[in-house]
Coordinates of C-alpha atoms in Angstrom, one line a residue:
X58 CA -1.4 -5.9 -13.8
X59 CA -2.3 -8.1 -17.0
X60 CA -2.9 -11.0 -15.1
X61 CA -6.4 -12.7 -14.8
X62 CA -7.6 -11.4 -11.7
X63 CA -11.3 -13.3 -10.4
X64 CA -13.2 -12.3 -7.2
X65 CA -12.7 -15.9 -6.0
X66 CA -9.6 -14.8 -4.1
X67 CA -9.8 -15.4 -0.7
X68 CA -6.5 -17.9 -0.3
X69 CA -3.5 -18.4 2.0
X70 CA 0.3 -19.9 0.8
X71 CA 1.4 -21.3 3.5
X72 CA 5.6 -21.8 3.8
X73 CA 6.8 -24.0 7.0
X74 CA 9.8 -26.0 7.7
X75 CA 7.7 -28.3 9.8
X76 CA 4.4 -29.3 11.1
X77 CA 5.0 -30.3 14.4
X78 CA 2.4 -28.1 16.6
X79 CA 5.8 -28.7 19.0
X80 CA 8.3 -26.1 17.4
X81 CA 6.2 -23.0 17.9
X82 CA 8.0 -21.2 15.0
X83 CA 8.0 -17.6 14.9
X84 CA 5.7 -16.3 12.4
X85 CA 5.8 -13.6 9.5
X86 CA 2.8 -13.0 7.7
X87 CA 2.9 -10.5 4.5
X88 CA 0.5 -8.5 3.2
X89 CA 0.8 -7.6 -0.2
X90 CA 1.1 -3.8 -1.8
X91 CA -0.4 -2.6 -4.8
X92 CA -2.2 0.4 -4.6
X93 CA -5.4 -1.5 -3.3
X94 CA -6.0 -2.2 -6.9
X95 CA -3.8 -4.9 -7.9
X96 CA -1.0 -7.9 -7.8
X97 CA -1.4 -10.9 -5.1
X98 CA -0.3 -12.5 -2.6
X99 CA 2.4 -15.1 -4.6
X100 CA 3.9 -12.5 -6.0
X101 CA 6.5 -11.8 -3.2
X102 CA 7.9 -15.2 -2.8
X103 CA 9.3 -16.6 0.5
X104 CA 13.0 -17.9 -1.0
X105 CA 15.5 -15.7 1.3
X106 CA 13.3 -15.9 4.5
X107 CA 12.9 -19.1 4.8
X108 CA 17.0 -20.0 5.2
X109 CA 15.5 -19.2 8.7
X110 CA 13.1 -21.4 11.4
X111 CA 9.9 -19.4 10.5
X112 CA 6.7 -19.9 9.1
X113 CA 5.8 -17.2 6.7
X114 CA 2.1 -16.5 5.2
X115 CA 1.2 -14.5 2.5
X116 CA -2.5 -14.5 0.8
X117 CA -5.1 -12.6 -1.2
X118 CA -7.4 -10.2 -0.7
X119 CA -10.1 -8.2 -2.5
X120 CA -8.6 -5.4 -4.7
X121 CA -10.3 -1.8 -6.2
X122 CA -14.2 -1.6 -6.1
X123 CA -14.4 -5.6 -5.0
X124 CA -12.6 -4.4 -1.9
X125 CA -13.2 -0.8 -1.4
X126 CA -16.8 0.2 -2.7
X127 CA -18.5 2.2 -0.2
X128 CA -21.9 3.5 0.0
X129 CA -21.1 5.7 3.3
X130 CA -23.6 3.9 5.3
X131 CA -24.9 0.5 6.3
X132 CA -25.7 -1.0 2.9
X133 CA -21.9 -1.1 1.7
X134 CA -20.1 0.1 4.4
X135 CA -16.5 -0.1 2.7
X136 CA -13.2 -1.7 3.9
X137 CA -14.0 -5.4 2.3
X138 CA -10.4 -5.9 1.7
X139 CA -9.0 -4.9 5.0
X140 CA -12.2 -7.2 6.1
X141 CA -10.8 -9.8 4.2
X142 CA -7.3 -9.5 5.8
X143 CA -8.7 -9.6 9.3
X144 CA -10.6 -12.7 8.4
X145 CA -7.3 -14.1 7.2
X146 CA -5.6 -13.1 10.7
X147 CA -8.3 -14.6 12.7
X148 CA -7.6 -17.7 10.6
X149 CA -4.3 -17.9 11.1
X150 CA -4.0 -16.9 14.9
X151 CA -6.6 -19.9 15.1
X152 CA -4.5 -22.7 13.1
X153 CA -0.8 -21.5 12.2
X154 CA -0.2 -24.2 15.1
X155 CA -1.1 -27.0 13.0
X156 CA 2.2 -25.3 10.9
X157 CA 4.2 -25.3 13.2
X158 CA 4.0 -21.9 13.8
X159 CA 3.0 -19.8 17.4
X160 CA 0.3 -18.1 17.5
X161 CA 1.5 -16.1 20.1
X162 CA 4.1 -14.7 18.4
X163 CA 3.0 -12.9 14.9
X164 CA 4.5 -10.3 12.7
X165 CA 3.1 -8.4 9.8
X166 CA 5.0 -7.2 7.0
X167 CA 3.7 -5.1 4.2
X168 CA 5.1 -2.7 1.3
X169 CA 3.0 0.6 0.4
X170 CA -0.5 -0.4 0.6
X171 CA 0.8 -3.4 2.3
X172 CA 2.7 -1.0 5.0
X173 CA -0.6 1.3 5.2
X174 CA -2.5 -2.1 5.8
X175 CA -0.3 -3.3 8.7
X176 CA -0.8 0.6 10.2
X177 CA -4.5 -0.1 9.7
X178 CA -4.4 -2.8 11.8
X179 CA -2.5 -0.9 14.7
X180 CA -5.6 1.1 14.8
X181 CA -9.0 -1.1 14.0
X182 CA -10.3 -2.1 17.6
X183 CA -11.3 -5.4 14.8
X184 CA -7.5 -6.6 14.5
X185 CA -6.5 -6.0 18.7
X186 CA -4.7 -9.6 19.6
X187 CA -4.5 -10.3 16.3
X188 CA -0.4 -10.0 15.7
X189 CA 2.2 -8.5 18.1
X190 CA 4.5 -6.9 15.5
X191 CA 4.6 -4.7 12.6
X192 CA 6.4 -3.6 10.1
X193 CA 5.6 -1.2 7.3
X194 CA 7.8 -0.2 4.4
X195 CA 6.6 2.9 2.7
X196 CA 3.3 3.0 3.6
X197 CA 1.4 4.3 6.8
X198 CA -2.6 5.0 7.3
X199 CA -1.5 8.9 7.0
X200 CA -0.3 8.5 3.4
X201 CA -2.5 11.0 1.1
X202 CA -3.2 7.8 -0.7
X203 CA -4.2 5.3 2.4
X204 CA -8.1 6.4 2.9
X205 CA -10.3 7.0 -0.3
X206 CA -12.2 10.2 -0.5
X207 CA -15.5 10.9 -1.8
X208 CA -16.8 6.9 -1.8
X209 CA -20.4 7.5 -2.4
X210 CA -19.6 9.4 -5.0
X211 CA -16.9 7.1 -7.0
X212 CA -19.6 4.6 -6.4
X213 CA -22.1 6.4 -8.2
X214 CA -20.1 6.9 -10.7
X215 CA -19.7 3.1 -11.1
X216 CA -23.2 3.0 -11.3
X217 CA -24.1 5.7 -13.5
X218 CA -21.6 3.9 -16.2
X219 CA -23.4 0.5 -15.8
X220 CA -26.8 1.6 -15.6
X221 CA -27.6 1.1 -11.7
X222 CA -27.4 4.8 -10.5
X223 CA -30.3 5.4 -8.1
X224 CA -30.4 7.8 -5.0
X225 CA -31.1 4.6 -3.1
X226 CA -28.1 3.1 -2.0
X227 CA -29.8 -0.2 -1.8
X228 CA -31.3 -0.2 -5.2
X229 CA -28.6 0.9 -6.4
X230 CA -25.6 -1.9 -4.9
X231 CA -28.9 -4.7 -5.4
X232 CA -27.8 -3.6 -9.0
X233 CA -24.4 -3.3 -9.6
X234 CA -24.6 -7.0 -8.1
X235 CA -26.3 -8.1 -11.4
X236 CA -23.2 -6.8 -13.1
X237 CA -20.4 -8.4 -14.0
X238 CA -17.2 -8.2 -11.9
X239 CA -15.0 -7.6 -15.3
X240 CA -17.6 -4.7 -16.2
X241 CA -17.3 -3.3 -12.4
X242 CA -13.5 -3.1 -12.6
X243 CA -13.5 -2.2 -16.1
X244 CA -15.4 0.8 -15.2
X245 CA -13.1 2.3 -12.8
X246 CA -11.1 3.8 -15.8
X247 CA -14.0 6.6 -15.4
X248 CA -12.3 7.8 -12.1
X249 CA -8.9 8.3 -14.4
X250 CA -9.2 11.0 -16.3
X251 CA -5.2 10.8 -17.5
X252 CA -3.9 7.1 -18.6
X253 CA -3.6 5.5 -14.5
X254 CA -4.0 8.4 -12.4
X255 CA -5.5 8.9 -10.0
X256 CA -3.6 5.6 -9.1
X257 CA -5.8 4.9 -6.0
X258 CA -9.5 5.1 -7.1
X259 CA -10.7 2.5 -4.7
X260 CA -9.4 2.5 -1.3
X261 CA -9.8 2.1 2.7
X262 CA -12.7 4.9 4.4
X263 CA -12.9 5.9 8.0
X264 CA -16.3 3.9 7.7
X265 CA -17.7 5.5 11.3
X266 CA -21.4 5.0 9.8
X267 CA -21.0 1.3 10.3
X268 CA -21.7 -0.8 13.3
X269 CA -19.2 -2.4 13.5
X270 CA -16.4 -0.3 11.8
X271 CA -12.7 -1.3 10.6
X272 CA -11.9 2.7 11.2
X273 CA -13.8 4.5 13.5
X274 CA -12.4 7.5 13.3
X275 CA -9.6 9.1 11.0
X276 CA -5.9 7.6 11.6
X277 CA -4.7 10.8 12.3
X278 CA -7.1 11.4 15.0
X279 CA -7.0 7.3 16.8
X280 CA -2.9 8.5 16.9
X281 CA -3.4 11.6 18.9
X282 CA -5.5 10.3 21.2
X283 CA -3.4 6.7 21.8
X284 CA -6.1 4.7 20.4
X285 CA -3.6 2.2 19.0
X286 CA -2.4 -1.2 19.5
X287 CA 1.0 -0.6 21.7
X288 CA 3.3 -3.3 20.1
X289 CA 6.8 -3.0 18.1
X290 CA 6.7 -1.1 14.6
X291 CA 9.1 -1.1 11.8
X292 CA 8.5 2.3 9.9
X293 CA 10.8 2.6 6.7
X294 CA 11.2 5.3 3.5
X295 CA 13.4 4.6 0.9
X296 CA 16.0 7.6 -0.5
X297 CA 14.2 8.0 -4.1
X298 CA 10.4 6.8 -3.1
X299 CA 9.2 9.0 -6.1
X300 CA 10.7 7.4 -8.8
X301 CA 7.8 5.3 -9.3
X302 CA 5.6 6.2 -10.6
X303 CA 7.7 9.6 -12.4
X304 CA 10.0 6.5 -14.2
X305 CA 7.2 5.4 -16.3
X306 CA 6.2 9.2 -17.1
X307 CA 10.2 9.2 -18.9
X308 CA 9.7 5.5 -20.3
X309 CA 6.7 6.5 -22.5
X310 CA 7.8 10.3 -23.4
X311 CA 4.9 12.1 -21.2
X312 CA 7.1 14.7 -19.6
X313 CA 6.4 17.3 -22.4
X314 CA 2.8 16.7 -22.1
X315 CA 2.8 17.0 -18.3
X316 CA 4.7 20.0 -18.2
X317 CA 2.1 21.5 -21.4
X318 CA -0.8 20.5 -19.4
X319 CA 0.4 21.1 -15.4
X320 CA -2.6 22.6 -13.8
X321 CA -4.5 20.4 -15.7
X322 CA -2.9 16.6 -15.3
X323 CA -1.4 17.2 -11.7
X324 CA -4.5 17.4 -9.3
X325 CA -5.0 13.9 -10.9
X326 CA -1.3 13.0 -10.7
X327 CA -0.7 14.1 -7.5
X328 CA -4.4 12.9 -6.2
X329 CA -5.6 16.2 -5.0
X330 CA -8.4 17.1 -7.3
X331 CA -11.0 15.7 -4.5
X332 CA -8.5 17.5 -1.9
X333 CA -8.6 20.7 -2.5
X334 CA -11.3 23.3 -3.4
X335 CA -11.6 23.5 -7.6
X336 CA -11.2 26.7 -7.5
X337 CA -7.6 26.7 -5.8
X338 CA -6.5 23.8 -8.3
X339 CA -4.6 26.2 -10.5
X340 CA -3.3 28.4 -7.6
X341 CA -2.2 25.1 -5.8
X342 CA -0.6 23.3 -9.0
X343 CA 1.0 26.4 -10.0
X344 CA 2.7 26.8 -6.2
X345 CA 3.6 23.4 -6.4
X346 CA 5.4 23.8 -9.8
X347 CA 7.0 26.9 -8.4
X348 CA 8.5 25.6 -5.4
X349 CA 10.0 22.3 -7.0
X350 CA 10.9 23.4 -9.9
X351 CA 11.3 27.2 -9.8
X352 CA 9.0 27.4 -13.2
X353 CA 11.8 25.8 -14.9
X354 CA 10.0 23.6 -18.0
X355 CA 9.7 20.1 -16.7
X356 CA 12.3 17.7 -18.6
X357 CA 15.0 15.5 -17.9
X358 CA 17.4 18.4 -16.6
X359 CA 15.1 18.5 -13.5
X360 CA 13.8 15.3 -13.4
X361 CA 15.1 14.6 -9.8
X362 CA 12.9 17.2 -8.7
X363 CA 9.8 16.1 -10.3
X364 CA 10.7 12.9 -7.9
X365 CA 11.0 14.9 -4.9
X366 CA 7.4 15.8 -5.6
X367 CA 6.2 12.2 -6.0
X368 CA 8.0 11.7 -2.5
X369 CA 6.7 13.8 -0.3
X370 CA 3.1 14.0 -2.0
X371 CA 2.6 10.5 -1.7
X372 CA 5.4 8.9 0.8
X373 CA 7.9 11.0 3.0
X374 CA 6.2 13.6 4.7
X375 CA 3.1 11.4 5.9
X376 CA 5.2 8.2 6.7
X377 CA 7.6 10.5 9.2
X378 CA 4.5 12.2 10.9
X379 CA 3.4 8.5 11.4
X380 CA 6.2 7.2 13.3
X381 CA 7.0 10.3 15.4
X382 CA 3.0 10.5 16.2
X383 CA 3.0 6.8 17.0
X384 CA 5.9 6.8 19.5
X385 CA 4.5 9.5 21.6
X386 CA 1.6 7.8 22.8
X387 CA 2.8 4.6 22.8
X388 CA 5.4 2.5 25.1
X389 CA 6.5 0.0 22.4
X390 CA 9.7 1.0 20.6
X391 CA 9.3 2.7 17.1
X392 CA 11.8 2.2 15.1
X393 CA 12.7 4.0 11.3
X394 CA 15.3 3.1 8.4
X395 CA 16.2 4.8 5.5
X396 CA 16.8 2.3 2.5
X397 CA 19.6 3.9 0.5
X398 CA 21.2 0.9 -1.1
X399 CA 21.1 0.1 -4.9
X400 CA 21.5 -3.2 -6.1
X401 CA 23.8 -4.2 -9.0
X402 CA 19.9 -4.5 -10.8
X403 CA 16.8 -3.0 -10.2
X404 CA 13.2 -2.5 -11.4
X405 CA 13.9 1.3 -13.1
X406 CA 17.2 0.2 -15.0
X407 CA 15.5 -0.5 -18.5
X408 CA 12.5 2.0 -18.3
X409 CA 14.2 5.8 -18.3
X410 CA 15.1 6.5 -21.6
X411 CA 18.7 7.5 -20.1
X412 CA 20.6 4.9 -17.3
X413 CA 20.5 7.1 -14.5
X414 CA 21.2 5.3 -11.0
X415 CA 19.3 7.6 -9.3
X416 CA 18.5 5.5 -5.9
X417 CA 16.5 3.2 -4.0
X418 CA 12.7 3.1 -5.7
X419 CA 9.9 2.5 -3.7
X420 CA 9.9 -0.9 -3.3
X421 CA 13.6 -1.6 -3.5
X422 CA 14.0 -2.9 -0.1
X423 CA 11.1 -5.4 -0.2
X424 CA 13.2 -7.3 -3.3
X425 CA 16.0 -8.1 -0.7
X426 CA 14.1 -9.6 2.2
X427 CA 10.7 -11.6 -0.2
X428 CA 11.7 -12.4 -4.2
X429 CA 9.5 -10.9 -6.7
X430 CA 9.2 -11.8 -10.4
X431 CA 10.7 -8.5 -11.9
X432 CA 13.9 -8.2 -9.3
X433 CA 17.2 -10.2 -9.5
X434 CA 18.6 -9.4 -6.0
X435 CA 21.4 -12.3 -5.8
X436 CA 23.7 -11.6 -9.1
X437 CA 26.5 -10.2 -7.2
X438 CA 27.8 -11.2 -3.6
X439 CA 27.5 -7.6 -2.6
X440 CA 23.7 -8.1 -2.9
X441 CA 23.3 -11.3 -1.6
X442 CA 25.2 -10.0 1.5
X443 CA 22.5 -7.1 1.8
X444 CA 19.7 -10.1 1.5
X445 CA 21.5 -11.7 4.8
X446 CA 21.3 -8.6 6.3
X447 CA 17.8 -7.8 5.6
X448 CA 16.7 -10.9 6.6
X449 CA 18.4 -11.2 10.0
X450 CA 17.1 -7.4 11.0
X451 CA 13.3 -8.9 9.9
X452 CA 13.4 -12.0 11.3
X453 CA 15.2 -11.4 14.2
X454 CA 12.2 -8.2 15.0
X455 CA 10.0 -11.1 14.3
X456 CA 11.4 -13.3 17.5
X457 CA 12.0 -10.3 19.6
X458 CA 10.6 -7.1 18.9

C-alpha cells in the first residue's frame, strides 16, 4: 500500500512461451484483489503457472475514487475500474493471438475483489463473449463489500473536503477534475472514521442510471432471474477467511479498544453503518457481540470467534449463496473448494503477538497457484507439491472447463 500509485495505469504483462499465432495456447488472465483500493497487477507473479503451455495476463486497473466515484447519474456514472477491465478484455480477445494464445479459449482468475470482479463479469451484458471461464477465490458480486453504497454521497464528501461541493453534479466533478489525484485519494481517509475501516470506501454500484450500464440491476437480482453468462465457475472460501483483517487488530494491540468501543467501531469494522438504520446500530452491534461472543470481553481467549465474524460478514455466507444461486439457473457446472491447507510459512506468522497456526487466511490459496512478494510457498517439498496440485486443477479448468 506504500507504493507510488499514478492514474497512468492502464497496462498489460504479458507471460507466453511463444509467439506463434499457430499454438493457440490456452489462456489465464488474472485480475488482481485489493479491496478496489489498492496493489496491481505485477504483484501476483506468473512463476508456478507458467511450468505449463499457457499464456497468462495480468494488468492494472483504476483503484478507490479513480475507479469508483459515482455521481448516480450520467455525469459520473461509476464502475471506471471494472470499465477499465473490460477494455483490457476486449484487448486481449482482439490480440492474445499475436501471443500465442486463443482467443477462444479464456479464463479469469481473481482473489477477493479480484473473485467479485470475475462474478461481475458473469453478469454485465458489457463482458458477454468476453472469456469462457471463471474462477473466483473468496470473492463474489454478493459480498457485503462488492457494491458501494451511498456513492453520491461519499462523492460529496470528496468534494466538500477539496472545496468542489455543489448540488450540481456537473459543477461539481468539472471541479474535483482541477484537483490533484494525490489530494483525491488522500481525501478518502474522511470516509474512515477508525484507522482503515471501512476498508472499501470506493467500490462497484448497480449504475442502472447509465446508458450504457456495467450492472443494470443488483447481482442478486440478474442471479434469480438467469441473467448470467452460462459458462464454468470456480467458486472457493478458505477455512479462516477472517483472519485478515482481525490479525492486524492483535499485531497493533487494538483488541482492548475495540471491545471498549463495540457499538461504536464495529458498524465501521464490519461496514454496516450505511446498512442499517442509525438507530438500530447499537441494537445490531450489541446482537452481534452477543451471538459470537456471548458478551464475553473481546481478547485473545476468544479471538477465533472475533474471526468467525470477519468470515461470515465479509466472505462465507455471501460467497455460498453465490454458487448455489448460480448453479440453479444455469447449465454450466459450478464447482466449490474449501482451501484448508497451511503452508510451512504464511502471511499472519509474524503479525499475532502469539504464533497461533490458526488456518488458511484469505488469500492463502492464491500464494500456491501465482507468487506474491510477501509469501514463500516452495521452502518445503510438502508445499511445492500443493503448488503442482494447484496449478494442474487451474490450468487444467483452463483447457477444459
Amino acid at each position: 500500500m506504500g507504493r507510488r500509485r499514478d492514474e497512468d495505469c492502464l497496462y498489460l504483462n504479458i507471460y507466453t512461451p511463444t509467439l506463434d499465432k499457430k499454438a493457440k495456447l490456452d489462456v489465464v488472465v488474472h485480475i488482481y484483489g485489493g479491496a478496489f483500493m489498492f496493489l496491481y497487477g505485477g504483484f501476483f507473479g506468473p512463476d508456478f503457472i507458467m511450468d505449463r503451455d499457457v499464456v497468462f495476463i495480468n494488468f492494472n486497473y483504476r483503484l478507490g475514487p479513480l475507479g469508483f466515484l459515482s455521481t448516480e447519474d450520467e455525469v459520473v456514472p461509476g464502475n471506471n475500474g471494472i470499465e477499465d477491465q473490460i477494455m483490457a478484455l476486449r484487448w486481449i480477445k482482439t490480440n492474445v493471438q499475436y501471443f500465442g494464445g486463443n482467443s477462444d479459449s479464456i479464463t479469469l482468475t481473481g482473489m477477493s475483489a479480484g473473485g467479485a470482479s470475475v462474478h461481475i463479469h458473469y453478469l454485465s451484458p458489457k463482458s458477454r463473449g468476453l472469456f469462457h471461464r471463471g474462477i473466483s477465490q473468496s470473492g463474489t458480486s454478493l459480498c457485503a463489500w462488492s457494491l458501494m453504497e451511498k456513492p453520491l454521497e461519499k462523492t460529496q464528501k470528496i468534494a466538500f473536503k477539496l472545496g468542489c461541493f455543489s448540488n450540481i453534479t456537473e459543477h461539481m466533478i468539472n471541479c474535483l477534475r482541477q484537483r490533484p489525484a494525490r489530494q483525491i485519494v488522500a481525501a478518502v481517509k474522511e470516509l474512515q472514521p477508525w484507522l482503515y475501516n471501512p476498508v472499501v470506501v470506493f467500490g462497484p454500484v448497480v449504475d442502472s442510471w447509465s446508458s450504457n450500464p456495467v450492472l443494470p440491476d443488483h447481482p442478486l437480482n440478474l442471479m434469480k432471474k438467469g441473467q448470467v453468462s452460462d459458462l464454468p465457475w470456480i467458486v472457493s472460501v478458505t477455512d479462516f477467511e477472517g483472519l485478515y483483517p482481525a490479525v492486524d487488530f492483535v499485531q497493533n494491540g487494538y483488541l482492548k479498544e475495540i471491545d471498549a468501543r463495540w457499538n461504536e467501531l464495529m458498524p465501521f469494522i464490519l461496514d454496516y453503518n450505511d446498512t442499517v438504520d442509525s438507530t438500530l446500530l447499537d441494537e445490531v452491534s450489541e446482537k452481534i457481540r452477543k451471538h459470537y461472543l456471548h458478551d464475553q470481553k473481546l481478547d485473545q481467549s476468544n479471538f477465533v470467534d472475533f474471526v468467525q465474524i470477519f468470515s461470515d460478514r465479509f466472505l462465507l455466507l455471501d460467497i455460498h449463496k453465490s454458487a448455489k444461486l448460480q448453479a440453479s439457473v444455469v447449465k454450466s457446472p459450478v464447482y466449490f473448494y474449501l482451501f484448508s491447507y497451511l503452508g510451512a510459512h504464511y502471511w499472519y506468522e509474524n503479525l499475532a503477538e502469539r504464533q497461533d497456526d490458526y488456518g488458511a487466511s484469505h488469500s492463502e490459496d492464491t500464494s500456491f497457484i501465482l507468487k506474491t512478494p510477501d509469501s514463500d510457498s516452495t521452502s518445503t517439498e510438502e508445499d511445492r507439491r500443493m503448488i503442482e496440485i494447484f496449478v494442474e486443477i487451474f490450468t487444467s479448468f483452463a483447457k477444459t472447463g
